[in-house]
Structures are given as structure tokens and as C-alpha cells.
CSV table of C-alpha atoms and ligand atoms in Angstrom, one decimal:
chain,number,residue,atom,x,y,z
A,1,UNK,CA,0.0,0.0,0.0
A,2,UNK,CA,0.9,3.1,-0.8
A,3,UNK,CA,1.0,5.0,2.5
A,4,UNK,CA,2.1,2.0,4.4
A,5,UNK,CA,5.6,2.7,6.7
A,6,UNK,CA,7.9,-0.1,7.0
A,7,UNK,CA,10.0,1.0,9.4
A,8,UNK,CA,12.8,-1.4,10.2
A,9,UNK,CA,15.5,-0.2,12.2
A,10,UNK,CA,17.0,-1.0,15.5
A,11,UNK,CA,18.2,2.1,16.3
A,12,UNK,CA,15.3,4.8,17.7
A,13,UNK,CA,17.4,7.6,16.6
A,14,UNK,CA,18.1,5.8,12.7
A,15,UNK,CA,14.2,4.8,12.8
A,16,UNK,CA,12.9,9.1,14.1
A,17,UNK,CA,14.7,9.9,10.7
A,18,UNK,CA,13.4,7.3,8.9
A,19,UNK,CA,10.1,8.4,9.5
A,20,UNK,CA,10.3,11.9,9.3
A,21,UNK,CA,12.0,11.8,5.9
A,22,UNK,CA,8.9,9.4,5.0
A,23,UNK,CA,6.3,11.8,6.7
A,24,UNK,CA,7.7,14.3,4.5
A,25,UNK,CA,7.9,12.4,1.1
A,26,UNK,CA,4.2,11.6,1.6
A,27,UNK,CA,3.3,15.4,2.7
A,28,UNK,CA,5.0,16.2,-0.9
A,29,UNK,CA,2.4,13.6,-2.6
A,30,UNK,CA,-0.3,15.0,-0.8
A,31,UNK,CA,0.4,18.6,-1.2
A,32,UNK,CA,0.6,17.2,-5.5
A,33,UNK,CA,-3.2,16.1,-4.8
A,34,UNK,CA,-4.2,18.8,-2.8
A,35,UNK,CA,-5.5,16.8,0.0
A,36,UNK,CA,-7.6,18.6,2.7
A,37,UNK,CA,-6.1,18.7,6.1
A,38,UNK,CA,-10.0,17.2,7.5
A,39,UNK,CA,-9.1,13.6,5.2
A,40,UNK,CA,-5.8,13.8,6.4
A,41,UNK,CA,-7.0,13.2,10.2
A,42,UNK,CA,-9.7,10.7,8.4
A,43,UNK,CA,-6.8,8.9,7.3
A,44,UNK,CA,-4.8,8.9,10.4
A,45,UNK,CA,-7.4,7.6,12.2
A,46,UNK,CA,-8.6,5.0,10.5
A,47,UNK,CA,-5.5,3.8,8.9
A,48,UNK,CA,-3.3,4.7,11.8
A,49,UNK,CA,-2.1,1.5,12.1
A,50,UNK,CA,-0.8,1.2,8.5
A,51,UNK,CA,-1.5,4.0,6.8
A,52,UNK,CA,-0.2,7.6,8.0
A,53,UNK,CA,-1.4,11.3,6.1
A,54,UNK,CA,0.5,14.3,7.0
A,55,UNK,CA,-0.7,17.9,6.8
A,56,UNK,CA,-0.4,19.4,3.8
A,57,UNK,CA,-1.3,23.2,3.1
A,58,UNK,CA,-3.9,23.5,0.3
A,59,UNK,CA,-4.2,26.1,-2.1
A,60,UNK,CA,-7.5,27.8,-2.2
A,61,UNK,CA,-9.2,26.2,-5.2
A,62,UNK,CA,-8.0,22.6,-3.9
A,63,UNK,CA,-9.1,23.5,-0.6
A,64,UNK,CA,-12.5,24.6,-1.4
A,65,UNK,CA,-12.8,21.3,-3.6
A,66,UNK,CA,-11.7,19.3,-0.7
A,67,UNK,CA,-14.3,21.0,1.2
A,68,UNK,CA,-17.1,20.2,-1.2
A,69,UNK,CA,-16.0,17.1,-1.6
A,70,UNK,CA,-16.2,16.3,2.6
A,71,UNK,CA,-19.6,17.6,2.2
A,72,UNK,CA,-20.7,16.0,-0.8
A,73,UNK,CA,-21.8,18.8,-3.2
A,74,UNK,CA,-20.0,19.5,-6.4
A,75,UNK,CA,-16.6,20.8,-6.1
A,76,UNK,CA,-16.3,23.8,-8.0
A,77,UNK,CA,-13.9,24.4,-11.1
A,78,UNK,CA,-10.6,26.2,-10.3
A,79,UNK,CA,-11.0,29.7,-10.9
A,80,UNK,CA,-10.0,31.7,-13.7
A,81,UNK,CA,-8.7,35.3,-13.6
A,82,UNK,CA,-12.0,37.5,-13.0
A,83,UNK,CA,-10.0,39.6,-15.4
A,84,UNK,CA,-11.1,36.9,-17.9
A,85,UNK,CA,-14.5,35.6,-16.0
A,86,UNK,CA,-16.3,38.6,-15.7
A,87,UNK,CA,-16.7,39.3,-19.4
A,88,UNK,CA,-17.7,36.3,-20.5
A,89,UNK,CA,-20.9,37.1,-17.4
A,90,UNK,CA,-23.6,37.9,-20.1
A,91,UNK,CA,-26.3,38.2,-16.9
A,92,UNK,CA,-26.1,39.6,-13.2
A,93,UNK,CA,-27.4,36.4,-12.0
A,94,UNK,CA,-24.3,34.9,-13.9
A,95,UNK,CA,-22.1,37.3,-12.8
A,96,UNK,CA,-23.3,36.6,-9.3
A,97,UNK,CA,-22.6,32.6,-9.6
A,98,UNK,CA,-19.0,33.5,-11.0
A,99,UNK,CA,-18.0,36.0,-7.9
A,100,UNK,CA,-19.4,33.2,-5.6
A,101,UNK,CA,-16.7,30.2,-6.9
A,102,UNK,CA,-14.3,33.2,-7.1
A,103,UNK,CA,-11.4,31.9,-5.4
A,104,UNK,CA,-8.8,35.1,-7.0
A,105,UNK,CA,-7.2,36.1,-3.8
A,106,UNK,CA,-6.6,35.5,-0.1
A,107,UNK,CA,-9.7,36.1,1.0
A,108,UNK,CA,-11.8,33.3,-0.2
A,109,UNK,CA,-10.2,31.5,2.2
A,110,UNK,CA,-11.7,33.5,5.7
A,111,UNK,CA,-15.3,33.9,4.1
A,112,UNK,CA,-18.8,32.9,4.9
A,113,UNK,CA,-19.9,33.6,1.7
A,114,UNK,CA,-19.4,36.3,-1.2
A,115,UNK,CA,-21.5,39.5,-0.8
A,116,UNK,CA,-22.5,40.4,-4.5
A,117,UNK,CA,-25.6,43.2,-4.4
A,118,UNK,CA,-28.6,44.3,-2.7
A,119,UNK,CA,-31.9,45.1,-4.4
A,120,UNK,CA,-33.7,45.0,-8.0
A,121,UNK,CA,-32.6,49.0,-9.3
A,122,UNK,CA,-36.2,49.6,-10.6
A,123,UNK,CA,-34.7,53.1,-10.4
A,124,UNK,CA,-31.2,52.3,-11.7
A,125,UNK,CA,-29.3,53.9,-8.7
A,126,UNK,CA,-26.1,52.0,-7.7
A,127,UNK,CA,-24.4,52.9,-4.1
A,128,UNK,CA,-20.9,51.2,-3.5
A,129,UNK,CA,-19.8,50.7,-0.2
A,130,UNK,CA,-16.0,49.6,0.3
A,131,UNK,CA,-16.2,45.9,1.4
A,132,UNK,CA,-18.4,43.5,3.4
A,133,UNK,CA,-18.0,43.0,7.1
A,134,UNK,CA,-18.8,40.5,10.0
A,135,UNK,CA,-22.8,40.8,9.6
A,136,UNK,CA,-22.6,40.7,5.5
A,137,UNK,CA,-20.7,38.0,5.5
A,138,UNK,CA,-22.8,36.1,7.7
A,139,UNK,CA,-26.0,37.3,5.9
A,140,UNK,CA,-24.8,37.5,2.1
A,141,UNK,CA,-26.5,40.8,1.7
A,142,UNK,CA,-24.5,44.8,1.5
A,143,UNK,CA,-24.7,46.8,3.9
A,144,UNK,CA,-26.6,44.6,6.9
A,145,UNK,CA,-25.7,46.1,9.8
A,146,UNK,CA,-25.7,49.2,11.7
A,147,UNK,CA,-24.1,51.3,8.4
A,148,UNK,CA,-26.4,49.4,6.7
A,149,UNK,CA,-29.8,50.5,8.5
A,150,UNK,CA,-28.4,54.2,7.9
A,151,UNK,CA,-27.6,53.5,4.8
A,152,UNK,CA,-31.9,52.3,4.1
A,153,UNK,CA,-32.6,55.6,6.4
A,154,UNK,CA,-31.3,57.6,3.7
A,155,UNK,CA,-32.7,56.0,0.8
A,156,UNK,CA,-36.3,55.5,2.5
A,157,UNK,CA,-36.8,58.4,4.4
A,158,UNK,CA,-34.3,60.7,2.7
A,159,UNK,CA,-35.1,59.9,-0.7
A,160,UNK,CA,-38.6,58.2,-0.3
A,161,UNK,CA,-37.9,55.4,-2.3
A,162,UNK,CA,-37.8,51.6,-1.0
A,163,UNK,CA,-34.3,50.5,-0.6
A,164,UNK,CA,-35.1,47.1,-3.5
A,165,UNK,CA,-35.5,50.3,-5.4
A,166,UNK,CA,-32.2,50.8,-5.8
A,167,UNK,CA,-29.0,48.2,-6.0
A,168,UNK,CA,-26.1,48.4,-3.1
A,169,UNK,CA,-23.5,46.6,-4.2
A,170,UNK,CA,-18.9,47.1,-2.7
A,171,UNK,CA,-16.0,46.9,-4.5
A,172,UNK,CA,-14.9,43.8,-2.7
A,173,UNK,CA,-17.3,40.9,-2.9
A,174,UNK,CA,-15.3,39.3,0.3
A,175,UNK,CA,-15.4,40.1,3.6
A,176,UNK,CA,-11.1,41.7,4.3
A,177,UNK,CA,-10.1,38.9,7.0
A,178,UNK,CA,-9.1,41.6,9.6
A,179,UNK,CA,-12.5,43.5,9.1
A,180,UNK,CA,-10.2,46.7,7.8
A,181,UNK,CA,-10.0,48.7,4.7
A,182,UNK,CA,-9.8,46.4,1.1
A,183,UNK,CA,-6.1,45.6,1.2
A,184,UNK,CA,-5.0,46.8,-2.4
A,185,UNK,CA,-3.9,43.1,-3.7
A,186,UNK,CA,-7.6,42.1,-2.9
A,187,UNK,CA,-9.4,45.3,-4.4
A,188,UNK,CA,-7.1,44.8,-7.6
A,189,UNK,CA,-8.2,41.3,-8.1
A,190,UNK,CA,-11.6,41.7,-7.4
A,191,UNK,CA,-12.4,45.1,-9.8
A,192,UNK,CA,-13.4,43.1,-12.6
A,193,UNK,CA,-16.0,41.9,-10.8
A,194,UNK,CA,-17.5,45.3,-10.0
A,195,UNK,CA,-16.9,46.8,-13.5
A,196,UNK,CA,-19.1,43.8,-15.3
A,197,UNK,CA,-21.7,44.7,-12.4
A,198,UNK,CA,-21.9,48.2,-13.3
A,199,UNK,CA,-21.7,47.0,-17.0
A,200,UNK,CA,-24.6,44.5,-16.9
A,201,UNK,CA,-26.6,47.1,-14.3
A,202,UNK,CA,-26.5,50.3,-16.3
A,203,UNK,CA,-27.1,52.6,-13.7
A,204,UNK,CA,-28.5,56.0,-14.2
A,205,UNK,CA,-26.4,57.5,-11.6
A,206,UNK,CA,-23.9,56.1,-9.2
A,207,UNK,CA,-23.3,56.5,-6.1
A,208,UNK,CA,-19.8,56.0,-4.4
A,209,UNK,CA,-19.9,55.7,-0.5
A,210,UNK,CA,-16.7,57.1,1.5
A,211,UNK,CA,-13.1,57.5,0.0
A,212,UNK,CA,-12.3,54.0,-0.5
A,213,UNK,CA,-14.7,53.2,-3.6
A,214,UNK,CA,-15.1,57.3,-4.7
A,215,UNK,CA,-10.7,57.3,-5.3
A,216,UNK,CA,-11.2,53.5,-7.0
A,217,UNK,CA,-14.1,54.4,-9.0
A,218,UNK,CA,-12.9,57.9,-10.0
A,219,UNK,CA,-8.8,56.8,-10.4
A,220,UNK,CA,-8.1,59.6,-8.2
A,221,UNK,CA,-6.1,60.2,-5.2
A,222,UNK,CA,-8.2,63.5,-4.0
A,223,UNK,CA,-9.4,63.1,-0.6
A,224,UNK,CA,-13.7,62.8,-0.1
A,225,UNK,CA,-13.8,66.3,1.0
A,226,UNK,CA,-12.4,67.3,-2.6
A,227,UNK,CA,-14.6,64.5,-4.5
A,228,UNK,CA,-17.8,65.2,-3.0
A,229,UNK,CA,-20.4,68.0,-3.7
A,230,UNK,CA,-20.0,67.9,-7.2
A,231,UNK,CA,-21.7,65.3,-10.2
A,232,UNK,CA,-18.7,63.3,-11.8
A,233,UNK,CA,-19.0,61.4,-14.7
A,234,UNK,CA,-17.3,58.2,-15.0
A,235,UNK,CA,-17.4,56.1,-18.8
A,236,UNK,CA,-20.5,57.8,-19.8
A,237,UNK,CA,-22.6,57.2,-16.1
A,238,UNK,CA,-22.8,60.5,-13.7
A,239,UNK,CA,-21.4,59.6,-10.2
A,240,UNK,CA,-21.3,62.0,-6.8
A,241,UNK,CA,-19.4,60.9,-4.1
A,242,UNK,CA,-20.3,61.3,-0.7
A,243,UNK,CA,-19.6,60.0,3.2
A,244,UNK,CA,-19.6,56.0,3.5
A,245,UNK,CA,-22.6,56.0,6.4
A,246,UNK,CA,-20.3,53.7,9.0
A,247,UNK,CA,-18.4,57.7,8.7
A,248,UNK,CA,-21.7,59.3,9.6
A,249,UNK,CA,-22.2,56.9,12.6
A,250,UNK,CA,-18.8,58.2,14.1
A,251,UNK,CA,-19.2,61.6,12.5
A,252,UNK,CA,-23.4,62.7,12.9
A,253,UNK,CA,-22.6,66.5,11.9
A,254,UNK,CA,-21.5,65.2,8.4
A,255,UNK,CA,-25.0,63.5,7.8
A,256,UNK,CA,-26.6,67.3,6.9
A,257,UNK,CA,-23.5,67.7,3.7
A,258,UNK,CA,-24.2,63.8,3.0
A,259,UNK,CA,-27.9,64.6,2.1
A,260,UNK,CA,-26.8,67.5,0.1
A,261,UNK,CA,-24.6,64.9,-2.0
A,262,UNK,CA,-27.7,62.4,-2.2
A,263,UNK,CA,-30.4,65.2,-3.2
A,264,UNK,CA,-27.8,66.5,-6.0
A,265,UNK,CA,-27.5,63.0,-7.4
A,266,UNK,CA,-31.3,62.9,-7.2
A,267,UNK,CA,-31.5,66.1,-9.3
A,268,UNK,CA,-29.1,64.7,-11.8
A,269,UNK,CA,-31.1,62.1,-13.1
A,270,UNK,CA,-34.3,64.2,-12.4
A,271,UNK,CA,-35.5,62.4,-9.6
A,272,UNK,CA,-37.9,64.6,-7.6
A,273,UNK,CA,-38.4,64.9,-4.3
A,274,UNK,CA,-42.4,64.4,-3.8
A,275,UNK,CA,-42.8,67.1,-1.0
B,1,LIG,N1,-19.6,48.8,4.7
B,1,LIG,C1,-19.5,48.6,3.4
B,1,LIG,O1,-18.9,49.4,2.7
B,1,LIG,N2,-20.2,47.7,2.8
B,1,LIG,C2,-21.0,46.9,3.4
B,1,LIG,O2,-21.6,46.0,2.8
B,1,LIG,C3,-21.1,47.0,4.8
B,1,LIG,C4,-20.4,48.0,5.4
């Protein structure tokens, strides 16, 4: 058998090395087949007495096969380049099953789940928020939590339209493992994603919540303060940049400029507001 030791020597010293050199020849086979640290303890268990696994450290792709695998759904293909996915998307609800097998950087490995939009954009607003945190990852839907019921506050009592009016989407569709700002490795890997989105969406109007999706969207280093206020366009669709409402719960005094922002968006598109 394949795994099996046959350790033979009298010394204890001689037979350690023998089987830590064989330990580590079969951790090289297994890290070839990608196997998942969970069969590994299978194995050790129940062929301890012949057989013996050894951790190996999976990539992503593998590891998320070996997962499907111990729970018996289909693995999913290895991932492509969403440089190369997202095109080929010819639908959002395509485009949503692609950023869900997305396995393109690090963070596939700490999430629940991908976080792709919010809402059916009867109106053809887009907001983007930065990146999912600990209550969007668990629930799978933007802006969940208490940004998020600010975030509806503004949209349903600001601009008196249901928030499944509009979409919400981030430019990361993964939650950043350390809960911070989209490290620029993952926000690089993941833009694809979010240009298709806003490809396949159409929106009237976007608009970019807080500094981390206004300088991504926009390609510009100016700070909010010199972004906001004013109607941008970007490839052909208006966009007005204005406070990212986890800023407003820190920052109340703000909220009065952030509804100017939201009302001017409003007027660019010719949205009234019914009085
Ligand atoms: N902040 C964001 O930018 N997006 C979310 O989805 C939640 C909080």
C-alpha cells in the first residue's frame, strides 16, 4: 500500500529519521493532490495502524474542492482570472454565480460567503460601499448592519424610495479577513468583478460611499472632501461621491453635507423629491 511505513531499524534515533523523511515524502504527494487537512486526520485515524497522512497546506481552489468534496456537493472548477471571467458574465445572476466560486485572492479562504448586491434598481441607482464586514458576510447581503440600517434611512426616508429600489453593491465581494479597509492586492483582483456589475446594471447614476470606492471608482487620489459636492462622470454614467454612512455613525454632523450629495445625485437624473 501506498502509505504504508515499514520502518525497520533498530536504532530509535536511525528509525525518528526514517520516518520523518517518509512523513515528509508523503506530505509532498499530498500537497501534488491537494489533499484537505480534514481527510488527512480521516486517514490517520482510520488507517493509523498502516496508513499515515501528513498535513499538507492546500491552495485555495484545492481546498475549497476538498471542502465540497467532505460535504458532498460538487466541487467547483478552479477559478480563472476574473480579469477573464467577468466578461464572458452575459447576466447579473451569472455574474453573481462566478464571484461566488471566485477563489482570486486570499480572502476566499476566511469567508462565509461572497457578498454580491442588494436590491432589483427599478430606479437604476447604484451605491458602492468599500467591502463586506462581519454581519454581511454572515447574511450575504450589503450593507446589513448598523451602516447598513443608515444607509436604508437615507434611501427611504431621505429619498422616499424603497431600498429594493435601488442596488447596493462594494468593490470587494469578500469580507477583508481583519474586518479593515480592502487591502489593495484584494481590491485589484476583485475590480473586474464590479466593472461587469456596473456594465450588466447600467445605472442612471452612481453613487460611491466614503473615499475607498469614490478614489477606486474615479482613479483619483483626492481626498472625499475634494470628490464630494459635485456630479462626476465616469465612462459615460454621472457619479457624486459622498460619506460612506459607517463615517456618519462616528461623525453625525456630516450627515446634513451627505444629504446634500444624495439630493444632487437625485437632481441629476431628475428624480424629484415628492414634498
Ligand atoms: N460597509 C460597506 O462598505 N459595505 C457593506 O456591505 C457594509 C459595510
Amino acid at each position: 500500500m501506498e502509505h504504508e511505513l515499514q520502518l525497520g531499524a533498530e536504532d530509535p534515533l536511525e528509525e525518528t529519521r526514517l520516518l520523518a523523511a517518509a512523513l515528509q515524502a508523503h506530505s509532498r504527494r499530498a500537497a501534488a493532490r491537494g489533499v484537505a487537512w480534514s481527510r488527512v486526520e480521516a486517514n490517520l485515524s482510520v488507517e493509523g495502524k498502516s496508513g499515515v497522512e501528513t498535513k499538507t497546506m492546500p491552495s485555495s481552489a484545492a481546498a475549497d474542492r476538498a471542502r465540497s468534496a467532505d460535504a458532498g456537493v460538487a466541487a467547483p472548477a478552479p477559478t480563472e482570472s476574473p480579469r477573464i471571467l467577468a466578461p464572458a458574465c452575459a447576466t447579473l445572476e451569472d455574474l453573481r454565480a462566478a464571484v461566488a466560486r471566485c477563489t482570486a485572492c486570499e480572502l476566499c479562504r476566511t469567508r462565509t460567503q461572497t457578498v454580491f448586491s442588494d436590491g432589483l434598481g427599478a430606479r437604476r441607482i447604484l451605491f458602492v460601499g468599500d467591502a463586506p464586514g462581519a454581519d454581511e458576510d454572515r447574511s450575504g447581503v450589503p450593507f446589513a448592519g448598523a451602516a447598513g440600517q443608515l444607509l436604508t434611512d437615507i434611501i427611504e426616508k431621505g429619498m422616499r424610495l424603497r431600498r429594493d429600489e435601488v442596488w447596493i453593491a462594494n468593490l470587494l465581494k469578500c469580507r477583508p479577513s481583519d474586518n479593515g479597509k480592502p487591502a489593495p492586492r484584494a481590491s485589484e483582483s476583485c475590480s473586474p468583478w464590479l466593472e461587469r456589475q456596473i456594465e450588466l446594471m447600467q445605472p442612471r447614476i452612481i453613487i460611491a460611499l466614503g473615499q475607498a470606492a469614490a478614489s477606486h471608482l474615479l482613479g483619483s487620489d483626492d481626498n472625499l472632501a475634494r470628490l464630494r459636492g459635485r456630479v462626476h462622470e465616469r465612462r459615460g454614467i454621472p457619479l457624486v461621491a459622498t460619506y460612506h454612512p459607517a463615517n456618519l455613525l462616528r461623525t453625525p454632523a456630516d450627515k446634513k453635507e451627505c444629504w446634500q450629495d444624495i439630493q444632487l445625485a437625485m437632481r441629476a437624473i431628475g428624480l424629484q423629491l415628492s414634498s
